Coordinates of C-alpha atoms (C1' of nucleotides) in Angstrom, one line a residue:
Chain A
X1 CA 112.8 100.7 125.5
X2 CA 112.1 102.4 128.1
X3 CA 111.5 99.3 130.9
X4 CA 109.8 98.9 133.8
X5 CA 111.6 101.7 135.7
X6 CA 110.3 105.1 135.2
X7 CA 109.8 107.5 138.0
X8 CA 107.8 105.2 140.1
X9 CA 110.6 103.2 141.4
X10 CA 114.2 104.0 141.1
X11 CA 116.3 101.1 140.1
X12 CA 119.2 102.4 142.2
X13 CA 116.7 102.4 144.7
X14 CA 115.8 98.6 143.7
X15 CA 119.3 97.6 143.2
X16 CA 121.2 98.8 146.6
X17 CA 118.5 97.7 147.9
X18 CA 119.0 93.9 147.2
X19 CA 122.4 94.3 149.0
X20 CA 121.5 96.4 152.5
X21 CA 118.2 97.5 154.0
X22 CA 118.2 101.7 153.2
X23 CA 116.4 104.2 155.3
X24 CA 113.7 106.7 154.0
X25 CA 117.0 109.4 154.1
X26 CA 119.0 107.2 151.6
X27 CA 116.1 106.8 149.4
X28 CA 115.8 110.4 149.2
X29 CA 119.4 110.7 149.1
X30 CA 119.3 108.4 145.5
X31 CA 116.6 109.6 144.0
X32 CA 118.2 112.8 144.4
X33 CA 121.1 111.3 142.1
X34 CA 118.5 110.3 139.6
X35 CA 117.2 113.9 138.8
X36 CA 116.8 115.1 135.8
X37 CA 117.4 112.5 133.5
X38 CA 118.7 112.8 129.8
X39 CA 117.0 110.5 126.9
X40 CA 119.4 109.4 125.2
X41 CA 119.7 106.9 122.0
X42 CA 120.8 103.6 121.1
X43 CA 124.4 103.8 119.2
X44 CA 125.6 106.8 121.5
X45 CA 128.5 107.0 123.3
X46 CA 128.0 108.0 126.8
X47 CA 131.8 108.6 127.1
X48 CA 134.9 107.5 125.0
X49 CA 138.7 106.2 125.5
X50 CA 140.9 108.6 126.5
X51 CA 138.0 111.2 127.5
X52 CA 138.4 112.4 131.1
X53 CA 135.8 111.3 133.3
X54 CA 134.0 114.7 134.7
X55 CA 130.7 113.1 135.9
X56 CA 129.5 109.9 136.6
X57 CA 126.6 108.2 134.6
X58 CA 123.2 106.5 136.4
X59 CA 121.3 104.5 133.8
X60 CA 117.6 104.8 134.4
X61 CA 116.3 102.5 132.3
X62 CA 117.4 100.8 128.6
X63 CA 121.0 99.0 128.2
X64 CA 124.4 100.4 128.3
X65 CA 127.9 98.7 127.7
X66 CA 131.5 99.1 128.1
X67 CA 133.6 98.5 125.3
X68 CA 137.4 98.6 123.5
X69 CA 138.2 98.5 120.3
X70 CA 141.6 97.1 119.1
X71 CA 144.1 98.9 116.4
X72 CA 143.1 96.0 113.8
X73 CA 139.5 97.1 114.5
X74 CA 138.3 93.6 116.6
X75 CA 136.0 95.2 119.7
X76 CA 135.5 93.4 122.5
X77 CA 133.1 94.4 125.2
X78 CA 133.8 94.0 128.7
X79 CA 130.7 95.2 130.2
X80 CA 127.1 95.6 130.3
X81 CA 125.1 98.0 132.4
X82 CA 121.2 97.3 133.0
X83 CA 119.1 100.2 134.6
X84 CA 119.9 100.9 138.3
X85 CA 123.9 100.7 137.3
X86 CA 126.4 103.8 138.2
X87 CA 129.2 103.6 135.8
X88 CA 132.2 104.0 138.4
X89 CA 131.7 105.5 141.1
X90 CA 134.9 106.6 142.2
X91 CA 136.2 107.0 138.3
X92 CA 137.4 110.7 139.0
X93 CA 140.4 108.9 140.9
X94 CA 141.8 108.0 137.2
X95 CA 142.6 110.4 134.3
X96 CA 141.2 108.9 131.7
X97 CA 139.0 106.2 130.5
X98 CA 140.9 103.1 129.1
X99 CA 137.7 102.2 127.2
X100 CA 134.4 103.3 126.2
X101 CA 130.9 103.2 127.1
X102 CA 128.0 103.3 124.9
X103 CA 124.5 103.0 124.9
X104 CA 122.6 99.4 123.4
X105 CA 119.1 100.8 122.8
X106 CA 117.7 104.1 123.9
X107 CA 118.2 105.0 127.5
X108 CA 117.1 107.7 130.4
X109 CA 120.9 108.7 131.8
X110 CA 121.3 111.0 134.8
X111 CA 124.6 112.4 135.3
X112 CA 126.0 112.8 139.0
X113 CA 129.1 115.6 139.9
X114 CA 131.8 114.3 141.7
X115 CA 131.1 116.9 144.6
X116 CA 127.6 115.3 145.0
X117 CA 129.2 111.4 144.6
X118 CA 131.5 112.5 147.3
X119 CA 128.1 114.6 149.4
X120 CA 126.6 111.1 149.2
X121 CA 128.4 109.5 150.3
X122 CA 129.7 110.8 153.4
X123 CA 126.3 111.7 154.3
X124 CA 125.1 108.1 153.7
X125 CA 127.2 105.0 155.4
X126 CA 124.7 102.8 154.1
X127 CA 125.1 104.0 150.7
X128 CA 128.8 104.4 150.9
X129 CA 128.6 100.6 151.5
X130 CA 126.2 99.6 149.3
X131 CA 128.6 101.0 146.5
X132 CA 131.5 99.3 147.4
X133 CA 129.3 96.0 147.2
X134 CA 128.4 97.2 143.8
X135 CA 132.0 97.7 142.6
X136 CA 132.5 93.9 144.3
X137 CA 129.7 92.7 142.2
X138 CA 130.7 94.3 138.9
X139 CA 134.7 93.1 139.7
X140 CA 133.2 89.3 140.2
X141 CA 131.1 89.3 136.8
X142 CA 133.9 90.8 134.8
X143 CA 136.0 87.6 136.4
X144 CA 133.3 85.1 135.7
X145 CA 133.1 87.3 131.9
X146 CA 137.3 86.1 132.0
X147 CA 136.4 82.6 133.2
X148 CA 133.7 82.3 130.5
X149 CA 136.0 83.3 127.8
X150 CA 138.6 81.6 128.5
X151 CA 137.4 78.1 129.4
X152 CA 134.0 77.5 128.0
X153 CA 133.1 76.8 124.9
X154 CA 130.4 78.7 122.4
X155 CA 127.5 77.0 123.5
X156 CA 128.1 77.3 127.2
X157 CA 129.2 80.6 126.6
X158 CA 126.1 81.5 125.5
X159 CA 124.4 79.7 127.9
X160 CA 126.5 81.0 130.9
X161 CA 125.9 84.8 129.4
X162 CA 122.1 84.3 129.2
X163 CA 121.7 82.9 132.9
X164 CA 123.7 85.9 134.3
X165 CA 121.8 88.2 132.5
X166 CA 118.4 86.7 133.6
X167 CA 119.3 87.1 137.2
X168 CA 120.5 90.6 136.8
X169 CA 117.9 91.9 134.8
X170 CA 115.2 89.8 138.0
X171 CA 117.3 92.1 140.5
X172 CA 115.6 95.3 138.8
X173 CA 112.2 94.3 138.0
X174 CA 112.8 93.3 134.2
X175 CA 111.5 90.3 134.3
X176 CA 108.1 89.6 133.8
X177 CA 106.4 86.8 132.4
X178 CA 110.1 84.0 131.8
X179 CA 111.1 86.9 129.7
X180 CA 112.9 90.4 129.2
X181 CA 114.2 92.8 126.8
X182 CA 117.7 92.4 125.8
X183 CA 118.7 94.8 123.1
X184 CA 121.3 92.9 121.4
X185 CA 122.6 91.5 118.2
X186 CA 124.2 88.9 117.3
X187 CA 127.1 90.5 116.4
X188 CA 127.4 92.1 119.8
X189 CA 126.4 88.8 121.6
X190 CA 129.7 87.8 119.6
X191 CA 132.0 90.5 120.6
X192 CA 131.2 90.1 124.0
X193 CA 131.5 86.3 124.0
X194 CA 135.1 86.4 121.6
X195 CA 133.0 84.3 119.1
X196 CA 132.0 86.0 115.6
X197 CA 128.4 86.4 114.7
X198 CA 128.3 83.7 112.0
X199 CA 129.1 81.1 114.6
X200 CA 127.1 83.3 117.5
X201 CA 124.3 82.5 114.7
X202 CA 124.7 78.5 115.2
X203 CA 124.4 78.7 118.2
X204 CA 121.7 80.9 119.2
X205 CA 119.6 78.2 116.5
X206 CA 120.9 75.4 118.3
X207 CA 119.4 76.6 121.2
X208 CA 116.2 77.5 119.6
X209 CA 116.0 73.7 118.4
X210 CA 116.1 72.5 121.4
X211 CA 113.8 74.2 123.2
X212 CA 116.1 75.9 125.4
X213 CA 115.3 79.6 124.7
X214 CA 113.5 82.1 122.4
X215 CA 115.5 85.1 121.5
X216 CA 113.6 87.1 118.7
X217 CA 112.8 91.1 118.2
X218 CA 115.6 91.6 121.2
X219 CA 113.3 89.5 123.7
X220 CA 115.0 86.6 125.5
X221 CA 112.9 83.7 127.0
X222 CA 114.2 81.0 128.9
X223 CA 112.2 78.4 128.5
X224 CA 114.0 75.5 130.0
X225 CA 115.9 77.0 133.0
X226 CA 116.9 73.7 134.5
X227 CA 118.7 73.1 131.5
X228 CA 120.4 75.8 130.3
X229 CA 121.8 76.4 134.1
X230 CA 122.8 72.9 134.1
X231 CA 124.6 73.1 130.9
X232 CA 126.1 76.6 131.8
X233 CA 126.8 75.1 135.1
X234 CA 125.7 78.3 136.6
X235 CA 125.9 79.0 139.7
X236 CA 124.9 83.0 140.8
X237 CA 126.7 83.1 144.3
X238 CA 129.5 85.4 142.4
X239 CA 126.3 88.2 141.6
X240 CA 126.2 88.1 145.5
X241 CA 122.6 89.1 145.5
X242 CA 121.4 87.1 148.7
X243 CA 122.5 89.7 151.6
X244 CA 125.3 88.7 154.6
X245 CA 124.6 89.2 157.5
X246 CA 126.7 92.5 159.3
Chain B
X1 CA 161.8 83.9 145.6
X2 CA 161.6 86.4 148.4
X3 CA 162.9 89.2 145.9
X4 CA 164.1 92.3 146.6
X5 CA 161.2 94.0 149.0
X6 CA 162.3 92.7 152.6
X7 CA 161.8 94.4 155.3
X8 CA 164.0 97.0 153.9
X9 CA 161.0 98.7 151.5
X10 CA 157.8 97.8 152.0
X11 CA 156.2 97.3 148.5
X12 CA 153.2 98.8 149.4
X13 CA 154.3 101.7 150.4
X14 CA 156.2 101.3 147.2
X15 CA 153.0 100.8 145.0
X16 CA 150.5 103.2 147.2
X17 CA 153.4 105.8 146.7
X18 CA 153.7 105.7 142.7
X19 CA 150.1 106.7 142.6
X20 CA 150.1 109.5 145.6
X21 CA 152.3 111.1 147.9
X22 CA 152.2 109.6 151.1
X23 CA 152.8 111.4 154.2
X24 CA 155.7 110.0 157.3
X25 CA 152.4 109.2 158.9
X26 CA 150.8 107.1 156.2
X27 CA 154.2 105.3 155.7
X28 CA 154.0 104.2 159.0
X29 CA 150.2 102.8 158.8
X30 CA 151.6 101.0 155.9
X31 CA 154.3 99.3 157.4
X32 CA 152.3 98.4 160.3
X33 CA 149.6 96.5 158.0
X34 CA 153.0 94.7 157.1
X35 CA 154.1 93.4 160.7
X36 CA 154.5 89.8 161.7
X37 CA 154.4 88.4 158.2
X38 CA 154.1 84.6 157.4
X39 CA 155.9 82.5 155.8
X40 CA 154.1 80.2 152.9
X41 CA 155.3 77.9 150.6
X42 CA 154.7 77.8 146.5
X43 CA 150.9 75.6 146.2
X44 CA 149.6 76.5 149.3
X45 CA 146.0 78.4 149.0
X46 CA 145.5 81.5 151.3
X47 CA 141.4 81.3 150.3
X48 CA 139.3 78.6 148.7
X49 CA 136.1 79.2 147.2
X50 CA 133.3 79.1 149.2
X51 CA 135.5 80.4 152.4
X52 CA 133.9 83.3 154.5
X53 CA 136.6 86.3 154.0
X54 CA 138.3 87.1 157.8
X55 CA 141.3 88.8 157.2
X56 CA 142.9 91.2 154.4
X57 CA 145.7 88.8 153.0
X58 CA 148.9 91.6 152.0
X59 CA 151.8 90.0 149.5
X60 CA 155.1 91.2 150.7
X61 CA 156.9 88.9 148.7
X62 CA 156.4 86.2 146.2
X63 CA 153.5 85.9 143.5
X64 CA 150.0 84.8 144.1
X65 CA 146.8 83.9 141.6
X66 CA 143.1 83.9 141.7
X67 CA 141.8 81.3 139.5
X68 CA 138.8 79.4 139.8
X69 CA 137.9 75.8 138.8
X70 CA 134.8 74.8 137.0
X71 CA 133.0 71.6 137.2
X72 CA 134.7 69.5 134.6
X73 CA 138.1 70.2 136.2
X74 CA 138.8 73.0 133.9
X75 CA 140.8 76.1 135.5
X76 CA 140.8 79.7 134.4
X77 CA 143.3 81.9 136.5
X78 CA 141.8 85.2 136.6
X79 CA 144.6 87.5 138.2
X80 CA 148.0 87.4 139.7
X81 CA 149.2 89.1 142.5
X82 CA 152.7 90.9 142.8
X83 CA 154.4 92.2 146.1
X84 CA 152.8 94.6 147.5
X85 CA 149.0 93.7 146.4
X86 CA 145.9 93.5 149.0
X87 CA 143.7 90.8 148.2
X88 CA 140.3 93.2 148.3
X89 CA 140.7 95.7 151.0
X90 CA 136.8 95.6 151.4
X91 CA 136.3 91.4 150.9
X92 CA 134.2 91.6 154.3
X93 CA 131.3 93.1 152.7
X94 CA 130.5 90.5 150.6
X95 CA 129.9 86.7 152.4
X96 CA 131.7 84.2 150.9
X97 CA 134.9 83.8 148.3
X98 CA 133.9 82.8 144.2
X99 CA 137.1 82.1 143.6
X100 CA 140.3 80.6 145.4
X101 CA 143.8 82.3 146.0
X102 CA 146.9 80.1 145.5
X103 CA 150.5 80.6 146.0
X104 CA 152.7 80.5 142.5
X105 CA 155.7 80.7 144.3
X106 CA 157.1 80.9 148.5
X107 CA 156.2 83.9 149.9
X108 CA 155.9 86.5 152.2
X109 CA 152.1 87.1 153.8
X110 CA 150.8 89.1 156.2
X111 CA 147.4 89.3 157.4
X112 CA 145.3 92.1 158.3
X113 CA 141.9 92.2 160.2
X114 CA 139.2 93.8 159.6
X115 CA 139.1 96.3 161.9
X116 CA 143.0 97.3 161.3
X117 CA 141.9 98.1 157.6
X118 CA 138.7 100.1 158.8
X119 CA 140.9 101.6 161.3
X120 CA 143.6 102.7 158.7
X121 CA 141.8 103.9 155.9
X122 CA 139.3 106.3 158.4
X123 CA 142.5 107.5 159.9
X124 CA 144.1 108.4 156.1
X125 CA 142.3 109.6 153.8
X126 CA 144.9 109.4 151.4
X127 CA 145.6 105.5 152.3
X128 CA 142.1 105.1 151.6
X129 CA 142.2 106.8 148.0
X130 CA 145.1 105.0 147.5
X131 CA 143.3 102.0 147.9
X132 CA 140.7 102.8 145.4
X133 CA 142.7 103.6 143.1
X134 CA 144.3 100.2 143.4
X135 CA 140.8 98.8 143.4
X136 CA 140.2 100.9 139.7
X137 CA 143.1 99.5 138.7
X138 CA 142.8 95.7 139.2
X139 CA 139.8 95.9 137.9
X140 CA 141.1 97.6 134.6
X141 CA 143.9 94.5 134.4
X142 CA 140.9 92.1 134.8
X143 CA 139.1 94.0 131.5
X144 CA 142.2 93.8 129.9
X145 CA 142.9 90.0 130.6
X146 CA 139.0 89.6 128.7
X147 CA 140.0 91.8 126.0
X148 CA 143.0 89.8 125.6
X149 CA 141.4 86.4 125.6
X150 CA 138.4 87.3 123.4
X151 CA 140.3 88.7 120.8
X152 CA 143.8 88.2 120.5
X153 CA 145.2 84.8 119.4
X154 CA 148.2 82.9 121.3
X155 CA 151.0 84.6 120.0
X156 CA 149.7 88.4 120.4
X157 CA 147.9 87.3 124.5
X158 CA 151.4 86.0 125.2
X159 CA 153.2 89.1 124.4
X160 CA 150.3 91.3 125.5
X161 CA 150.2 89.7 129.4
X162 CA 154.5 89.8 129.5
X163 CA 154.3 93.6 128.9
X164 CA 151.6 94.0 131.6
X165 CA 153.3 91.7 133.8
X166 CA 156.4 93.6 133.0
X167 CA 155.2 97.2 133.9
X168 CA 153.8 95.7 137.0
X169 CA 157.2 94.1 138.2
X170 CA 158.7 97.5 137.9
X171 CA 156.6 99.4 139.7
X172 CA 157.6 97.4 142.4
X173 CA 160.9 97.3 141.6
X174 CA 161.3 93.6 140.5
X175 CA 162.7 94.1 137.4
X176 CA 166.3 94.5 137.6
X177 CA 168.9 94.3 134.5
X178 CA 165.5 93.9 131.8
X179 CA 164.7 90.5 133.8
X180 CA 162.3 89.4 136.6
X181 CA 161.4 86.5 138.4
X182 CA 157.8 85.5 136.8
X183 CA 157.0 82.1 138.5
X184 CA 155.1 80.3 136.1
X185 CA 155.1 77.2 134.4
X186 CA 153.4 76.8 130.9
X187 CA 150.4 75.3 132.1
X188 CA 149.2 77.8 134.4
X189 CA 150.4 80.6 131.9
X190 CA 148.1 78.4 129.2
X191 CA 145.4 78.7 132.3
X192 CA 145.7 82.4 132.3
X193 CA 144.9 83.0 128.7
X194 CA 142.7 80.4 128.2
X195 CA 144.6 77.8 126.0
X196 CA 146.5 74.6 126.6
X197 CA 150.4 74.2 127.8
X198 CA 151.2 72.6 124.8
X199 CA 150.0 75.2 122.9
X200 CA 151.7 77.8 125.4
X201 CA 155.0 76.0 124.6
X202 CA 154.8 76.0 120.9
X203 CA 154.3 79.9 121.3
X204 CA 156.8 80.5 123.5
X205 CA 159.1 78.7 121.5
X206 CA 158.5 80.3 118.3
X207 CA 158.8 84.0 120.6
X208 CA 162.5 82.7 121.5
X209 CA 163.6 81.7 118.1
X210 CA 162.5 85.3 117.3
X211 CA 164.5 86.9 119.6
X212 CA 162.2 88.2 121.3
X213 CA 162.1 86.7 125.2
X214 CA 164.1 84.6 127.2
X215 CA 161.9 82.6 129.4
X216 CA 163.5 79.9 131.7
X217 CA 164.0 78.8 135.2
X218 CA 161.1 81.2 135.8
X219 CA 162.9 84.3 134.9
X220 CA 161.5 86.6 132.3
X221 CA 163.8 88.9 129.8
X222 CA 162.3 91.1 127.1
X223 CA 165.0 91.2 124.5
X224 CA 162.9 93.5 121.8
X225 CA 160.8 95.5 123.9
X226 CA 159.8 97.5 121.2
X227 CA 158.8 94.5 118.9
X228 CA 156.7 93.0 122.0
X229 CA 154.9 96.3 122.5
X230 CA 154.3 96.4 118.8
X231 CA 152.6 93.6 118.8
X232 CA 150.7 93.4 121.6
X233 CA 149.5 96.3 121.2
X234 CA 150.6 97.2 124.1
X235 CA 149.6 101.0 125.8
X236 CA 150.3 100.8 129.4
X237 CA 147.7 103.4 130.5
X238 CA 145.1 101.5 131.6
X239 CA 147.9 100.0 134.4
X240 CA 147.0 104.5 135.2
X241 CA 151.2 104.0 136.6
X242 CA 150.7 107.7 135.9
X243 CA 149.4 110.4 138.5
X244 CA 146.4 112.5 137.9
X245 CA 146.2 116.2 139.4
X246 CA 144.3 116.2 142.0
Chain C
dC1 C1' 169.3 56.9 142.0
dG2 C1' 164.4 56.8 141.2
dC3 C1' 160.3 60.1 141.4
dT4 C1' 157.8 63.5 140.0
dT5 C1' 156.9 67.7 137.8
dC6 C1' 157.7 70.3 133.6
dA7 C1' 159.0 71.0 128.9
dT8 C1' 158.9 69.4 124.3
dT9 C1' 157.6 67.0 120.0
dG10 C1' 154.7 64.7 116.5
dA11 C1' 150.4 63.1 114.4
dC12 C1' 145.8 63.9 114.0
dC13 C1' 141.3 66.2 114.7
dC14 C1' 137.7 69.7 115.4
dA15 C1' 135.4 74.0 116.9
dA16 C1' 135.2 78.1 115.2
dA17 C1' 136.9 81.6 111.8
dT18 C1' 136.6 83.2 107.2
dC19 C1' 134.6 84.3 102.9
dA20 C1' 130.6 85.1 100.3
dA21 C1' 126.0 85.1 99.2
dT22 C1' 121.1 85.5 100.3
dC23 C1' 117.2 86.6 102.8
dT24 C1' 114.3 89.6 105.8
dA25 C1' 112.5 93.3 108.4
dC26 C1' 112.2 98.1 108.5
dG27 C1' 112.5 102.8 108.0
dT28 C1' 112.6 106.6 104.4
dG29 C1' 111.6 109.5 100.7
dG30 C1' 108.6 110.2 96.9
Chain D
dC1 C1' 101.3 102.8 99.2
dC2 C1' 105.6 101.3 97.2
dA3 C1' 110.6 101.1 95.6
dC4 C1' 114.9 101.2 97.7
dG5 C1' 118.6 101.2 101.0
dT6 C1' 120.5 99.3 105.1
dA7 C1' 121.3 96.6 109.2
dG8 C1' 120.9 92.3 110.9
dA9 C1' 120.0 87.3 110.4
dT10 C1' 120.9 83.1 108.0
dT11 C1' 123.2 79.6 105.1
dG12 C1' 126.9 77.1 102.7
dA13 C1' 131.7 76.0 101.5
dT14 C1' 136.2 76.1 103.0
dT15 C1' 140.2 76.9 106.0
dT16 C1' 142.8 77.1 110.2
dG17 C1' 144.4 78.0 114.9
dG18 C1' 144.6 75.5 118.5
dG19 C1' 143.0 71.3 121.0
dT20 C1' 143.7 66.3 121.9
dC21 C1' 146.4 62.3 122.6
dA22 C1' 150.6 60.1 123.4
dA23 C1' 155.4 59.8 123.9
dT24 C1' 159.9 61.2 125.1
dG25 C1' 163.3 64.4 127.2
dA26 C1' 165.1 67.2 131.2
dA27 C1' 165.6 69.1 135.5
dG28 C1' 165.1 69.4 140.5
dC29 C1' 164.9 66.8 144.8
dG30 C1' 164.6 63.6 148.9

DNA sequence: CGCTTCATTGACCCAAATCAATCTACGTGG
DNA sequence: CCACGTAGATTGATTTGGGTCAATGAAGCG
């Protein structure tokens, strides 16, 4: 589970990088935020509703998510957070978490202080910025999440989540070969997508059928990307990954 | 439609101000982001998709929406904007819009360059907190709009987004007498929560006949606020109208 | 007064939910 | 190495919330 990301390259590093050219100094700056990193396992909670956040969570490599779950027990997840992701930067400015976050397969987490967040910061305007464009990012998926949800249907749904997930998972090196890990079942591809898993089921086979992808042992393969954006009509200008110029 | 924030209260100094204190000096940044003000009328777009972001747009009075339309003509509304909202105090950093920003109702704009909101937020540091917290916050409504659409059917989204909508009028202080002016028609209230207006007016019929609302000539009252809350589920925390210790 | 935008209503249809088994892959203890 | 327990995937039968289509009111406005 553990990736493509291990000490060699920092996916922080690789992800900040997409937006703004860094200097040796931030480099050093983020891999400093990446020391000592916790293994941690799939199922665990990295923090929970209501908690109050006291540090701030760099995922390393494996999946996370961000979740609620309802009084009648529905969950719906709002989130997902692929190696190189801080959860919330600037989350000490609230008092406590209005959902959770847990961890979708086993996962190396460093854990930043807010006095260091804040250190970095001001040291680093690049990386100040950089973070801001992250929190951008993250605000536009959640949108196109909304958009998603609320207009398409469970096939395109499906289709939309898959080609968002392709290109974020590219940005940090996970794909290799048309294909990456992505530790999910179908029950969770459902709460995510406001669909249940028996119909989440369908559809995934309906894809299968046609060729479109291959989704077995939490691998994903796209294997007709012309088609599946098509029908997705995807469009990745909202991951903002293609840098403007200052 | 203007409402009751003229020039008399600014509403963002209103809204930064139920978050922190804010000093003479910062009041008075404030009001200058709020000088020379436009006029617009209810349709008119102040972004479209696609546009390259140039100024800070600031809501003095009236409602805007973000919404974005897909290819098939389909269109998911993805936030709304009350008095006293800044349309992404950092927009510059990323190059080009995803989404559009229309006008639900005549309003009140100003406009704010670049520079002026560089220049403010170095000069306050508590402006600029202020402004992430904002930031954290319209990003919690957005996970909470998801949440909403993925898991709750029409009757309980309905009631779920009029208590949200509700706390958010009086924090501005549009709600006066347990009514406020919420300038909607069914359709684009269908658009926000992902179903269709006749759907929408079903709902909001069967929510009158219970007593519940009053909903016409876009004006809002909440007759059994405690019966909405109930069943929406309703905990305003994640709207963080609280204020942490610093 | 005639337009146009909204709200409302009725009849009918369908995508997706629900309910209920199976089936399969895997990890565990013996 | 194997029986067993469990989580996850699959399938079938049935139901339903909400969509679609098509009129018909009502209200605001130049």
């Amino acid at each position: 589970m553990a990736g493509v990301n291990d000490s060699a390259t920092n996916p922080l590093t690789l992800k900040l990088g997409s937006f703004t050219d860094l200097s040796a100094t931030d480099r050093t700056h983020l891999d400093h935020l990446a020391r000592s990193p916790t293994r941690m396992r799939a199922g665990e909670d990295l923090i929970r509703e209501g908690d109050r956040p006291e540090r701030v969570f760099l995922l390393l490599s494996g999946w996370a998510y961000r979740y609620k779950v309802l009084a009648d027990g529905k969950r719906q997840i709002v989130a997902y957070l692929l190696p190189g992701d801080l959860c919330d930067a600037h989350i000490f400015i609230l008092g406590k978490m209005d959902h959770s976050i847990g961890l979708l397969s086993n996962a190396t987490v460093a854990t930043v202080s807010r006095e260091t967040m804040i250190d970095v910061t001001e040291r680093s305007p690049a990386i100040a910025r950089a973070l801001w464009w992250s929190t951008l990012v993250d605000e536009a998926v959640l949108r196109h999440w909304l958009i998603n949800v609320g207009q398409r249907d469970a096939y395109h749904r499906i289709a939309h989540l898959f080609c968002e997930l392709w290109e974020r998972a590219s940005q940090v090196g996970l794909v290799s070969g048309g294909a990456f890990d992505l530790p999910l079942t179908q029950e969770q591809l459902g709460d995510t997508l406001g669909m249940t898993s028996v119909h989440t089921n369908r559809v995934l086979q309906r894809m299968r059928g046609e060729g479109m992808i291959t989704f077995e042992s939490k691998r994903l393969i796209i294997r007709d990307m012309q088609g599946i954006r098509r029908a997705a009509d995807f469009n990745p200008n909202y991951l903002h990954l293609t840098r403007r110029k200052h």
